[in-house]
CSV table of C-alpha atoms and ligand atoms in Angstrom, one decimal:
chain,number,residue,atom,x,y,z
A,1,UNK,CA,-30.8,-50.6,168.4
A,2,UNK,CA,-26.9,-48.9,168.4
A,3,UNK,CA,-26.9,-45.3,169.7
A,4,UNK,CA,-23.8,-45.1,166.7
A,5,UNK,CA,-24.7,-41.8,164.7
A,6,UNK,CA,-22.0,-41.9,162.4
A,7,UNK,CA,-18.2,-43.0,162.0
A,8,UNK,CA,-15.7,-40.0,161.6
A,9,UNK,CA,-12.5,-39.4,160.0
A,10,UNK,CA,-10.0,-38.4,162.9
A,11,UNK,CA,-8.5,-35.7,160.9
A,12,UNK,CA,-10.4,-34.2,159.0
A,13,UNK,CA,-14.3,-34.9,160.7
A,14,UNK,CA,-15.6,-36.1,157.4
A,15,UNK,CA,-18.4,-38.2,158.3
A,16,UNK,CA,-19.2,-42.0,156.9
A,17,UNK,CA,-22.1,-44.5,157.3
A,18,UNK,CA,-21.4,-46.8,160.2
A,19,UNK,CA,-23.7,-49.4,158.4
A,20,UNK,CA,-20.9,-51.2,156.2
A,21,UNK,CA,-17.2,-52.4,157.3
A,22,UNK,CA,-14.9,-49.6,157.0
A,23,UNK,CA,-11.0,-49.4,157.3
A,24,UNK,CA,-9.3,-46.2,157.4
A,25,UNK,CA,-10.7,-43.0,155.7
A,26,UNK,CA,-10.6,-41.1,152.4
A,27,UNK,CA,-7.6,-39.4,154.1
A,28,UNK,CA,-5.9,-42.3,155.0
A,29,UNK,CA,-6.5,-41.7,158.8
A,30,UNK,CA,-8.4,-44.0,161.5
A,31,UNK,CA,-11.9,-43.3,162.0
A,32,UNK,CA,-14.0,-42.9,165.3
A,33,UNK,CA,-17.5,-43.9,166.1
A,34,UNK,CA,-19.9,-41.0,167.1
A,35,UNK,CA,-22.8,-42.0,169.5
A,36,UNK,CA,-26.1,-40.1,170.3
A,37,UNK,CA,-25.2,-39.5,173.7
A,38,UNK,CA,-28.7,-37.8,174.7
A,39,UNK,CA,-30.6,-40.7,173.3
A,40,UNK,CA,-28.0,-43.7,175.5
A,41,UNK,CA,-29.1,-41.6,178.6
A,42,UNK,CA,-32.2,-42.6,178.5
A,43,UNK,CA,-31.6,-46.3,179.2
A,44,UNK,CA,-27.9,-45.8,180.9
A,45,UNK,CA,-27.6,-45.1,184.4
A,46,UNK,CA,-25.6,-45.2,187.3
A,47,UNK,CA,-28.3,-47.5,188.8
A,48,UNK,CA,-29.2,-49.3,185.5
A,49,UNK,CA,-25.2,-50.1,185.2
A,50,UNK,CA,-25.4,-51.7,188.7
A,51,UNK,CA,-28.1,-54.4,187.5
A,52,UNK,CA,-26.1,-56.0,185.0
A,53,UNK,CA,-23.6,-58.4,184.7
A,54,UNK,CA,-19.9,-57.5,185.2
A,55,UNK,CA,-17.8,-56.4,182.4
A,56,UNK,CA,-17.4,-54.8,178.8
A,57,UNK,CA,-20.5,-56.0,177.6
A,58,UNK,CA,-22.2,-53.7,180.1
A,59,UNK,CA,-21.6,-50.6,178.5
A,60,UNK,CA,-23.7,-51.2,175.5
A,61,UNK,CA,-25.3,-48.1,174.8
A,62,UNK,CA,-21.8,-46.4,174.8
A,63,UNK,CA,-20.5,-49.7,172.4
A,64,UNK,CA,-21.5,-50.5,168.4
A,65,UNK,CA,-23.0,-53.8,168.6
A,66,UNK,CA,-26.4,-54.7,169.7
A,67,UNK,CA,-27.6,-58.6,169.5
A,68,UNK,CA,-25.2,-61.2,170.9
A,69,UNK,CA,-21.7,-60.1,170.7
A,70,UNK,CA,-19.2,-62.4,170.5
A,71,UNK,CA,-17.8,-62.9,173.6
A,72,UNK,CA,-15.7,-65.0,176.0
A,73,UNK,CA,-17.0,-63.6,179.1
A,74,UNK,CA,-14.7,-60.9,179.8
A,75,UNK,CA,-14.2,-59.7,182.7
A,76,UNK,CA,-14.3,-56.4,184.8
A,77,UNK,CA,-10.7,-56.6,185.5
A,78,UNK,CA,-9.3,-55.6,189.0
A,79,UNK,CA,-7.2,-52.6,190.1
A,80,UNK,CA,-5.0,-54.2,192.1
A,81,UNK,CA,-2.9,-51.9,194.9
A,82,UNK,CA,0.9,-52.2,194.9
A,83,UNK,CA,3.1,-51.1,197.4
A,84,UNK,CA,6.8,-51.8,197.0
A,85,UNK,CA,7.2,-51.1,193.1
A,86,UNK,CA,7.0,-47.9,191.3
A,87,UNK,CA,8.2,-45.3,194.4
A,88,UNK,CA,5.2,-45.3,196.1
A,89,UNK,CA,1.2,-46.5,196.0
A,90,UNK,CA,-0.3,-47.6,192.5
A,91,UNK,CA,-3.2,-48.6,191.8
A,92,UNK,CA,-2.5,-51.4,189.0
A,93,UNK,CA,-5.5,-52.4,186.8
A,94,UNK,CA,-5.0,-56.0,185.8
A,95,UNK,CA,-5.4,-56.5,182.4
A,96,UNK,CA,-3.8,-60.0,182.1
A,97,UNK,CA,-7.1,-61.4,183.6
A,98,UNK,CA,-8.8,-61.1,180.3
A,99,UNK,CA,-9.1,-64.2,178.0
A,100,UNK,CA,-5.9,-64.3,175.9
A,101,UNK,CA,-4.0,-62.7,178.6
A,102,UNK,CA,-4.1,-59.5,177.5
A,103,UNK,CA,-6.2,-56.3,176.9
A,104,UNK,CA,-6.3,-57.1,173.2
A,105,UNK,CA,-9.1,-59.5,173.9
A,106,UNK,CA,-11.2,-56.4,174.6
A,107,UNK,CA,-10.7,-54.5,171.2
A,108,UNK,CA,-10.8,-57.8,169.4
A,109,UNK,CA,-14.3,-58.7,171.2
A,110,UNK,CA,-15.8,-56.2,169.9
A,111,UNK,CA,-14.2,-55.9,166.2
A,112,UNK,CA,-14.4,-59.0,165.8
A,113,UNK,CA,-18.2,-59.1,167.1
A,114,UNK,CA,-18.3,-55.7,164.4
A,115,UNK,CA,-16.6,-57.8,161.1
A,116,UNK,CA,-19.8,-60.8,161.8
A,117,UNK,CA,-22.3,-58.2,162.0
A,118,UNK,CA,-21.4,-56.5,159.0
A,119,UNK,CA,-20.5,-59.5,156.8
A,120,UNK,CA,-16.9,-59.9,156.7
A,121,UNK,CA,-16.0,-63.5,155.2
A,122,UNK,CA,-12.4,-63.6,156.1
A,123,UNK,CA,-10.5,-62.0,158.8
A,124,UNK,CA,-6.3,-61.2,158.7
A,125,UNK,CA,-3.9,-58.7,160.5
A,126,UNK,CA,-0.3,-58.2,161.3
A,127,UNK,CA,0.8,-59.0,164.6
A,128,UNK,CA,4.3,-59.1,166.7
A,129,UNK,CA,2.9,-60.0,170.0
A,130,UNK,CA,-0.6,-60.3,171.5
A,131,UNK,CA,-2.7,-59.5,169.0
A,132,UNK,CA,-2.7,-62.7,166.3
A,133,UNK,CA,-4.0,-64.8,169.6
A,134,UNK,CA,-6.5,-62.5,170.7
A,135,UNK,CA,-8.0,-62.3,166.9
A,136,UNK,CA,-7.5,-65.7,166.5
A,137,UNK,CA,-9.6,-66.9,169.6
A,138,UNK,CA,-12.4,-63.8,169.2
A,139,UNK,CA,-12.4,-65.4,165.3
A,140,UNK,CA,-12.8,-69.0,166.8
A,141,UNK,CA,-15.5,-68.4,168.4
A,142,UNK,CA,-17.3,-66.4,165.9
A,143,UNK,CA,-16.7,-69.1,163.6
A,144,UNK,CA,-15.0,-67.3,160.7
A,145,UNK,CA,-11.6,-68.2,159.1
A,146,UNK,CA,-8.5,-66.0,160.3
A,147,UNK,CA,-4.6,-65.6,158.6
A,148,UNK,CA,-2.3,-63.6,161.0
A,149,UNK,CA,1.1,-62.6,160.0
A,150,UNK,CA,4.0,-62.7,161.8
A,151,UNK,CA,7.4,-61.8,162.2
A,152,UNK,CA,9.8,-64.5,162.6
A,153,UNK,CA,11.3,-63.6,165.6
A,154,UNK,CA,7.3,-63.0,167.3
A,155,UNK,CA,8.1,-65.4,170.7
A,156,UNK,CA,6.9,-68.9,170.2
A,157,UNK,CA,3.9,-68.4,172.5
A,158,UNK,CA,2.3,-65.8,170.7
A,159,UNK,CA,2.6,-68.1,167.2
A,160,UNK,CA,1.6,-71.2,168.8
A,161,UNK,CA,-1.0,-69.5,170.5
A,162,UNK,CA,-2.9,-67.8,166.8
A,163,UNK,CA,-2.0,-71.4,165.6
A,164,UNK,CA,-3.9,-73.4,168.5
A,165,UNK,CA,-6.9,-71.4,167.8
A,166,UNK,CA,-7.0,-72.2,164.0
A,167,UNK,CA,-5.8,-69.4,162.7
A,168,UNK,CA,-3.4,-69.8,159.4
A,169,UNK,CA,0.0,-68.5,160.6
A,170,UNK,CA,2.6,-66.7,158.2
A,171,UNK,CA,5.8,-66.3,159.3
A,172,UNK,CA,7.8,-63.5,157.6
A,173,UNK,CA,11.4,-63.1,157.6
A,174,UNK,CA,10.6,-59.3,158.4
A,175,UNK,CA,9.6,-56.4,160.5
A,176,UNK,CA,5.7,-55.7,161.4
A,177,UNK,CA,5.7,-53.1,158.4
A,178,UNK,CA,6.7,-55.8,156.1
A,179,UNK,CA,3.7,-58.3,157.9
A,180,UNK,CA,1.3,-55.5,156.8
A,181,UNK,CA,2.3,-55.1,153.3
A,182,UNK,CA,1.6,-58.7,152.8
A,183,UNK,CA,-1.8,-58.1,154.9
A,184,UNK,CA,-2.4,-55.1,152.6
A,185,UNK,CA,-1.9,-57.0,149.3
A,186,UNK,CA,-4.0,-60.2,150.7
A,187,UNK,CA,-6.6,-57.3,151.5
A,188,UNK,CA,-7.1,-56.2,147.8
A,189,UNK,CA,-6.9,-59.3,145.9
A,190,UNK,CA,-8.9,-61.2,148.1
A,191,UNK,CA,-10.9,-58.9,149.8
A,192,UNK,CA,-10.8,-60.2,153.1
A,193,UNK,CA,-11.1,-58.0,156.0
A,194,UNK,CA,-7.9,-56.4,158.1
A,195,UNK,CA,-8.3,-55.6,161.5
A,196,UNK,CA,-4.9,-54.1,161.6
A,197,UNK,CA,-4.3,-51.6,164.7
A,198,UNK,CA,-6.3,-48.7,164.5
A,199,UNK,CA,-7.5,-49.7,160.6
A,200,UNK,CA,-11.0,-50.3,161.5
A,201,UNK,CA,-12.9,-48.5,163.8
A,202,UNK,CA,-13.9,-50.7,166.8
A,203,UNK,CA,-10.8,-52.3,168.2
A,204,UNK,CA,-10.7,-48.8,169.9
A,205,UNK,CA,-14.4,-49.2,171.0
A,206,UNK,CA,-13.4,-52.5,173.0
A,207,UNK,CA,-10.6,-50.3,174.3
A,208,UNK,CA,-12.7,-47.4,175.5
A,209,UNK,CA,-13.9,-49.3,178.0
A,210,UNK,CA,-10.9,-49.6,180.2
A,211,UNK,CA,-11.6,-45.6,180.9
A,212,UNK,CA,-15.3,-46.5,182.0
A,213,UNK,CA,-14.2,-49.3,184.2
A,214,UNK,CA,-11.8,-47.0,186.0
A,215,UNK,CA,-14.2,-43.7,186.6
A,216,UNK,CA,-16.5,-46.4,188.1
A,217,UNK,CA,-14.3,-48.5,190.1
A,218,UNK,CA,-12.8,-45.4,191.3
A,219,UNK,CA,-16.3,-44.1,192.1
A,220,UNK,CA,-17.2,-42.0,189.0
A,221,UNK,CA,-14.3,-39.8,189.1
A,222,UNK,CA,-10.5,-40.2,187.5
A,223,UNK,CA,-7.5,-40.5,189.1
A,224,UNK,CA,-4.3,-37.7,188.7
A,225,UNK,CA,-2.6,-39.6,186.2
A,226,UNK,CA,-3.2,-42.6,184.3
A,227,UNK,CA,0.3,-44.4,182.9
A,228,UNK,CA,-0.3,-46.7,179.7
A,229,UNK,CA,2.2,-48.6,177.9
A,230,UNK,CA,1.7,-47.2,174.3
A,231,UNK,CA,2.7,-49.4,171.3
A,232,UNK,CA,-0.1,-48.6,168.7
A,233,UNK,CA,-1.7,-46.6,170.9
A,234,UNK,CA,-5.1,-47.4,171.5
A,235,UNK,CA,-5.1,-47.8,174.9
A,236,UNK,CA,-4.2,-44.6,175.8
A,237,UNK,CA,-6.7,-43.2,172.9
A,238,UNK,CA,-9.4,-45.7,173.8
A,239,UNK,CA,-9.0,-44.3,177.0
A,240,UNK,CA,-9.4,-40.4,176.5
A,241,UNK,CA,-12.0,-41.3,174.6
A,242,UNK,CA,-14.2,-43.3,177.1
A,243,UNK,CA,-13.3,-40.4,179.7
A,244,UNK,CA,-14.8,-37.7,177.3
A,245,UNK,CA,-18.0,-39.6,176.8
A,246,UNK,CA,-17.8,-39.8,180.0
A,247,UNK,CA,-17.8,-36.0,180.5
A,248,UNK,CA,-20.5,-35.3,177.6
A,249,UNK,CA,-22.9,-37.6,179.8
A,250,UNK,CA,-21.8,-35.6,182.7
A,251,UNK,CA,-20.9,-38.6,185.1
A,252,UNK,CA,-17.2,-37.1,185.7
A,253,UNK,CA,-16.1,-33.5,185.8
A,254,UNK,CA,-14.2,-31.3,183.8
A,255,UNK,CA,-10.7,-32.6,185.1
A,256,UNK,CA,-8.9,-35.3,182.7
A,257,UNK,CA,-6.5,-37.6,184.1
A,258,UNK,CA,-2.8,-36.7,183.0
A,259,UNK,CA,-2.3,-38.9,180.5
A,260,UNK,CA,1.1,-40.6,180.2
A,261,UNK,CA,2.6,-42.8,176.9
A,262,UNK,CA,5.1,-45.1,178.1
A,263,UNK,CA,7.4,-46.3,175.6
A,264,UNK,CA,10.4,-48.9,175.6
A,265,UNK,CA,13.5,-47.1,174.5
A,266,UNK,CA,14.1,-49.4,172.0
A,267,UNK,CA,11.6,-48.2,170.2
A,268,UNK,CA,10.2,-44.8,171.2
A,269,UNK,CA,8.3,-43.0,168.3
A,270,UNK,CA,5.9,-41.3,170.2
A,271,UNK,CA,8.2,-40.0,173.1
A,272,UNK,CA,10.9,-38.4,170.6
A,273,UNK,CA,8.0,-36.6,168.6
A,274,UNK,CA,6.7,-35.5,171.8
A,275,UNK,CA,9.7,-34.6,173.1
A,276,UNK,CA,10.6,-32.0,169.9
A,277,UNK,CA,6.7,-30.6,170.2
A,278,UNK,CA,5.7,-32.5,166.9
A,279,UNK,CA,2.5,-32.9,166.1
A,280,UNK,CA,2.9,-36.3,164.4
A,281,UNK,CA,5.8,-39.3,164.9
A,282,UNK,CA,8.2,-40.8,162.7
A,283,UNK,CA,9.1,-44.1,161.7
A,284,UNK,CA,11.7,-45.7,164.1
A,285,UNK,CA,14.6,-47.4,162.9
A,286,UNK,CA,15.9,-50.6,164.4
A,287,UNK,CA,12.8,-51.2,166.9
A,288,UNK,CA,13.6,-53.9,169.1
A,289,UNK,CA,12.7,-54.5,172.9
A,290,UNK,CA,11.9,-57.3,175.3
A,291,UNK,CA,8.4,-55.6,175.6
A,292,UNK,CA,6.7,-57.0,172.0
A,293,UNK,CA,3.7,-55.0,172.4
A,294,UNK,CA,5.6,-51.3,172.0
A,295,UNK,CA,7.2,-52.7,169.1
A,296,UNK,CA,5.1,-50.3,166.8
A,297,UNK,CA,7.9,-48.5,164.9
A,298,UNK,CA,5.1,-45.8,162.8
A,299,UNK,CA,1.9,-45.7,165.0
A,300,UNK,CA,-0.8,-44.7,162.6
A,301,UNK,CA,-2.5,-43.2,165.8
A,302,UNK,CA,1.0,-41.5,166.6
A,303,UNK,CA,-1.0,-38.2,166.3
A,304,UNK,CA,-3.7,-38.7,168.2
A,305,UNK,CA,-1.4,-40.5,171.1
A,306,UNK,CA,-0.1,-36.8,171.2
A,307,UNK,CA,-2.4,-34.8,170.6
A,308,UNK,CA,-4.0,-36.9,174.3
A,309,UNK,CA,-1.1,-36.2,176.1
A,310,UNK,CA,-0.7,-32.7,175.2
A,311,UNK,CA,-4.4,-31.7,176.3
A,312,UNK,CA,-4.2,-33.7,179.3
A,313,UNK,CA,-1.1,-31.7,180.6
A,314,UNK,CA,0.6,-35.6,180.2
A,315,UNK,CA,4.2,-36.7,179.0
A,316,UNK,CA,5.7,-39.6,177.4
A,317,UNK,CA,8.6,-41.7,179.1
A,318,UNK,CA,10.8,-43.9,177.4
A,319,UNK,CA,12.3,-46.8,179.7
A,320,UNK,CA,15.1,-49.7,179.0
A,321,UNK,CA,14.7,-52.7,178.7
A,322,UNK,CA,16.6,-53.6,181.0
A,323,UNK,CA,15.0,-51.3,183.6
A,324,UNK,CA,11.4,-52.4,182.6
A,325,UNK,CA,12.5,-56.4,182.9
A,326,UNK,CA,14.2,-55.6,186.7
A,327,UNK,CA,10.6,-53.8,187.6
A,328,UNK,CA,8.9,-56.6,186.3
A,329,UNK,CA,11.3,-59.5,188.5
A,330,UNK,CA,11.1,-56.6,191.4
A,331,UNK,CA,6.8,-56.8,191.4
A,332,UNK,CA,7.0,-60.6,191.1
A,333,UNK,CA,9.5,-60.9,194.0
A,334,UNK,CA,7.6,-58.7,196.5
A,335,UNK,CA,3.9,-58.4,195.4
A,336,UNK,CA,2.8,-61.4,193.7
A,337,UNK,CA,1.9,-60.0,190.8
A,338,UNK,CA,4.0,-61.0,187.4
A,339,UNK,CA,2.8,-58.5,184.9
A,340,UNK,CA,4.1,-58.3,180.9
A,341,UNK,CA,7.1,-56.3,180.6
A,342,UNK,CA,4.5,-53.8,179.2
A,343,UNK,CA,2.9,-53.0,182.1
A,344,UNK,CA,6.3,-53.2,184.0
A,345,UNK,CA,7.4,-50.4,182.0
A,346,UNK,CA,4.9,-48.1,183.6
A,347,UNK,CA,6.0,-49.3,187.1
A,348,UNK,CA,9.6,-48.4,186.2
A,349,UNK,CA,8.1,-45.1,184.8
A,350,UNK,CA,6.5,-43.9,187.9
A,351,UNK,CA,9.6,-44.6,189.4
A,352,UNK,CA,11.4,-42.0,187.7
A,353,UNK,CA,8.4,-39.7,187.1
A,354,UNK,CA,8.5,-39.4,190.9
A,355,UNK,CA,12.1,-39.0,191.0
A,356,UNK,CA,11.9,-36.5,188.9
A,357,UNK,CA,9.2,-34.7,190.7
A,358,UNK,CA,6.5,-34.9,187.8
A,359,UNK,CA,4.3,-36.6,190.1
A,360,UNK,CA,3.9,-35.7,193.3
A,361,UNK,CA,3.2,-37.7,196.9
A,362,UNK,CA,-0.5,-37.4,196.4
A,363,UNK,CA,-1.0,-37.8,193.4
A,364,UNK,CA,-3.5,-40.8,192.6
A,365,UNK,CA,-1.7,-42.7,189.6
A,366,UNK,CA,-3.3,-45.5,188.1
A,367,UNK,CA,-1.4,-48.1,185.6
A,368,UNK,CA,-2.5,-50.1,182.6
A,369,UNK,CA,-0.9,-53.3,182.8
A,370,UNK,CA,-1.8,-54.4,179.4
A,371,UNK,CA,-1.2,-58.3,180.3
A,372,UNK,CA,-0.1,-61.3,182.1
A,373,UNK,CA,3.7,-62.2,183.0
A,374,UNK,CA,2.9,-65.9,182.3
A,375,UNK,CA,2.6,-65.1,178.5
A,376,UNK,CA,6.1,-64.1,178.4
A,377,UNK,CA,8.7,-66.7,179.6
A,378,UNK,CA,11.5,-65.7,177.6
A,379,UNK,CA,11.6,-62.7,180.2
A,380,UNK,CA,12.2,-65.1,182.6
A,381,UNK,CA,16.5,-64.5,183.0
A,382,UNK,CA,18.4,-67.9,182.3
A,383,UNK,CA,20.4,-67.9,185.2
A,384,UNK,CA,18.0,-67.6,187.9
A,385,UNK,CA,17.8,-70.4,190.5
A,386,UNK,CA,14.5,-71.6,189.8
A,387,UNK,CA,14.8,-75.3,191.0
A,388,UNK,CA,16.7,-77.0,193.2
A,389,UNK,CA,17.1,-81.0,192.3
A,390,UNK,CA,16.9,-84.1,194.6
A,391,UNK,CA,14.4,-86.3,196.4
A,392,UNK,CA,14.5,-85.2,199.6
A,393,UNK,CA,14.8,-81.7,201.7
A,394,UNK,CA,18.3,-80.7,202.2
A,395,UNK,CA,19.2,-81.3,206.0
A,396,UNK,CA,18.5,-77.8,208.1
A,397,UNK,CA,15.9,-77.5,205.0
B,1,PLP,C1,-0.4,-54.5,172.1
B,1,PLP,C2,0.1,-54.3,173.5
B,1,PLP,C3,0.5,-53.1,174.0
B,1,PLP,C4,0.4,-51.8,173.2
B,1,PLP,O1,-1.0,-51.4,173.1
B,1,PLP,P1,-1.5,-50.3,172.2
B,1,PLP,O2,-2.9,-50.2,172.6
B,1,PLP,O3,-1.2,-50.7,170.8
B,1,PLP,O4,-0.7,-49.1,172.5
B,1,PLP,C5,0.9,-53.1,175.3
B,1,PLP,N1,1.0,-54.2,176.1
B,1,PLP,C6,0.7,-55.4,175.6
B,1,PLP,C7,0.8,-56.6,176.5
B,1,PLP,C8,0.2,-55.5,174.3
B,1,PLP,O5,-0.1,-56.7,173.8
């Protein structure tokens, strides 16, 4: 038995069945799952949390899905502490651990787990980065047949990746927008099911619960601010959203975490409409950055991205690339810890955000890193000494 009430459109609150696969609404705008919130109480506890097994799966009376999900035994990923990178303390939670290598395994777990359930034959989406492997390996292992398109230029990894796990692999001589046109055409004249960014409703789900793992690692309360490297957006929504159930339960206060979109400035949709006090973005021209993920040129959650940051008292930071790939050589130099250029945004953000006097010296700031530096070694730069040759150590070695 799901605790789901209803799904709801996230502009206008008309309601719709959650009982049949659904992509956007009547308005043409994503739609959010509504839980009875007294009725998961009864079984959810702080003390009934602490019996079971580790990870996403745990939060089950806040999730969609009851029966066997399909799953690759995610994990609770760590919030690793960093020192040296980003001005001063951050508290770094380590998405790359995740099967795939990046946080897209969680919101695919679960739509993916979603699509089966309801009876979805054939799964497809866009994808410029992480997302075509995550769906691909969730699709695997759900046993249903998967077509991912990509743009051309999409590094090599991410297409072998989709590929190794039996997923047909389109490669379009075009931009993500043109990927989902072709999605969107394959949608209505095959009907087979897209699980395009915030176009169903439970990649956000999987999302959500980055924002429970945090209020209980940290001990059920939030940090100041939380920094997320915001392509599409639904971390940072997945987020708020967690953190407001969260509240309804009563298991954190009042106080939200400033919520903070970081953006590459190559492509920076959500920081410029934030920026002029719009309400909603527009398209980007041009997009390009070494960061693949925020390569999102017309985020259809661009409003709700905003409308987050705005009632968390939060901002939205745009960073170069060539700022975000020196904070991601700096982190792997002097704390171990090669993170996706994503996530190195954020540490360059802080940077400045503390420069700037945004955040202060005790302010607890906790960073998405949406994934794992090893996925990316195109970021590694050409002309770094990486190996020495010869059979023997040099003398005074
Ligand atoms: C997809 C992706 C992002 C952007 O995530 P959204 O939830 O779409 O904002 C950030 N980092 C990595 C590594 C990603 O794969």
């Amino acid at each position: 038995m799901t605790n789901v009430t209803h799904l709801e459109c996230s502009l206008t609150g008309e309601r719709y069945d959650a009982g049949q696969v659904h992509n956007l609404s009547r308005a043409g705008k994503p739609l959010l799952v509504r839980y009875d919130l007294a009725a998961a109480k009864r079984t959810l506890t702080r003390d009934s949390l602490a019996q079971r097994a580790p990870g996403m799966w745990k939060w089950r009376e806040l999730l969609p899905h009851d029966g066997e999900p399909v799953s690759l035994g995610e994990p609770e990923t760590p919030i690793v502490v960093l020192r040296k990178t980003g001005g001063a303390t951050l508290l770094v939670k380590d998405e790359g651990r995740l099967p795939t290598g990046s946080f897209k395994a969680r919101g695919m777990a679960v739509a993916v787990s979603m699509a089966k359930k309801l009876g979805a034959r054939h799964l497809i989406a866009p994808s410029a980065g992480n997302a075509g492997g995550a769906l691909a390996a969730y699709a695997a292992r759900a046993g249903l047949p998967c077509t991912v398109l990509m743009p051309e230029d999409t590094p090599a990894v991410n297409q072998r990746e989709a590929a190794f796990h039996g997923a047909r692999v389109f490669l379009v001589d075009g931009l993500i927008n043109h990927c989902g046109a072709i999605v969107k055409e394959a949608v209505q004249r095959f009907g087979w099911f897209d699980l395009s960014t915030m176009k169903e409703p439970y990649r956000l789900e999987g999302k959500k619960t980055i924002g429970l793992e945090i209020a209980e690692q940290l001990g059920w309360r939030v940090p100041d601010v939380i920094l997320c490297p915001t392509g599409g957006g639904v971390g940072l929504i997945g987020i708020r959203k967690g953190l407001a159930e969260l509240q309804d339960l009563g298991w954190i206060g009042p106080k939200l975490p400033r919520l903070v979109a970081v953006q590459a400035a190559g492509c920076a949709p959500v920081v410029r409409a934030f920026e002029r006090g719009e309400a909603e973005t527009e398209p980007w021209a041009d997009a390009r950055t070494a960061a693949f993920g925020l390569t999102v040129p017309a985020p259809l959650g661009g409003f709700l991205v905003l409308r987050g940051l705005r009632e968390t008292g939060g901002t939205a930071i745009a960073i170069t690339d060539e700022d975000l790939l020196a904070a991601q050589r700096q982190a792997a130099r002097l704390e171990g810890t090669w993170v996706c250029p994503e996530g190195a945004a954020c540490f360059a953000a802080a940077a400045r955000l503390r420069a700037a006097g945004w955040l202060s010296e005790g302010d607890e700031v906790v960073v998405l890193s949406t994934g794992a530096g090893l996925k990316y070694p195109e970021t590694v730069p050409a002309d770094l000494p990486l190996l020495e040759k010869g059979g023997a150590l040099p003398a005074g070695g």
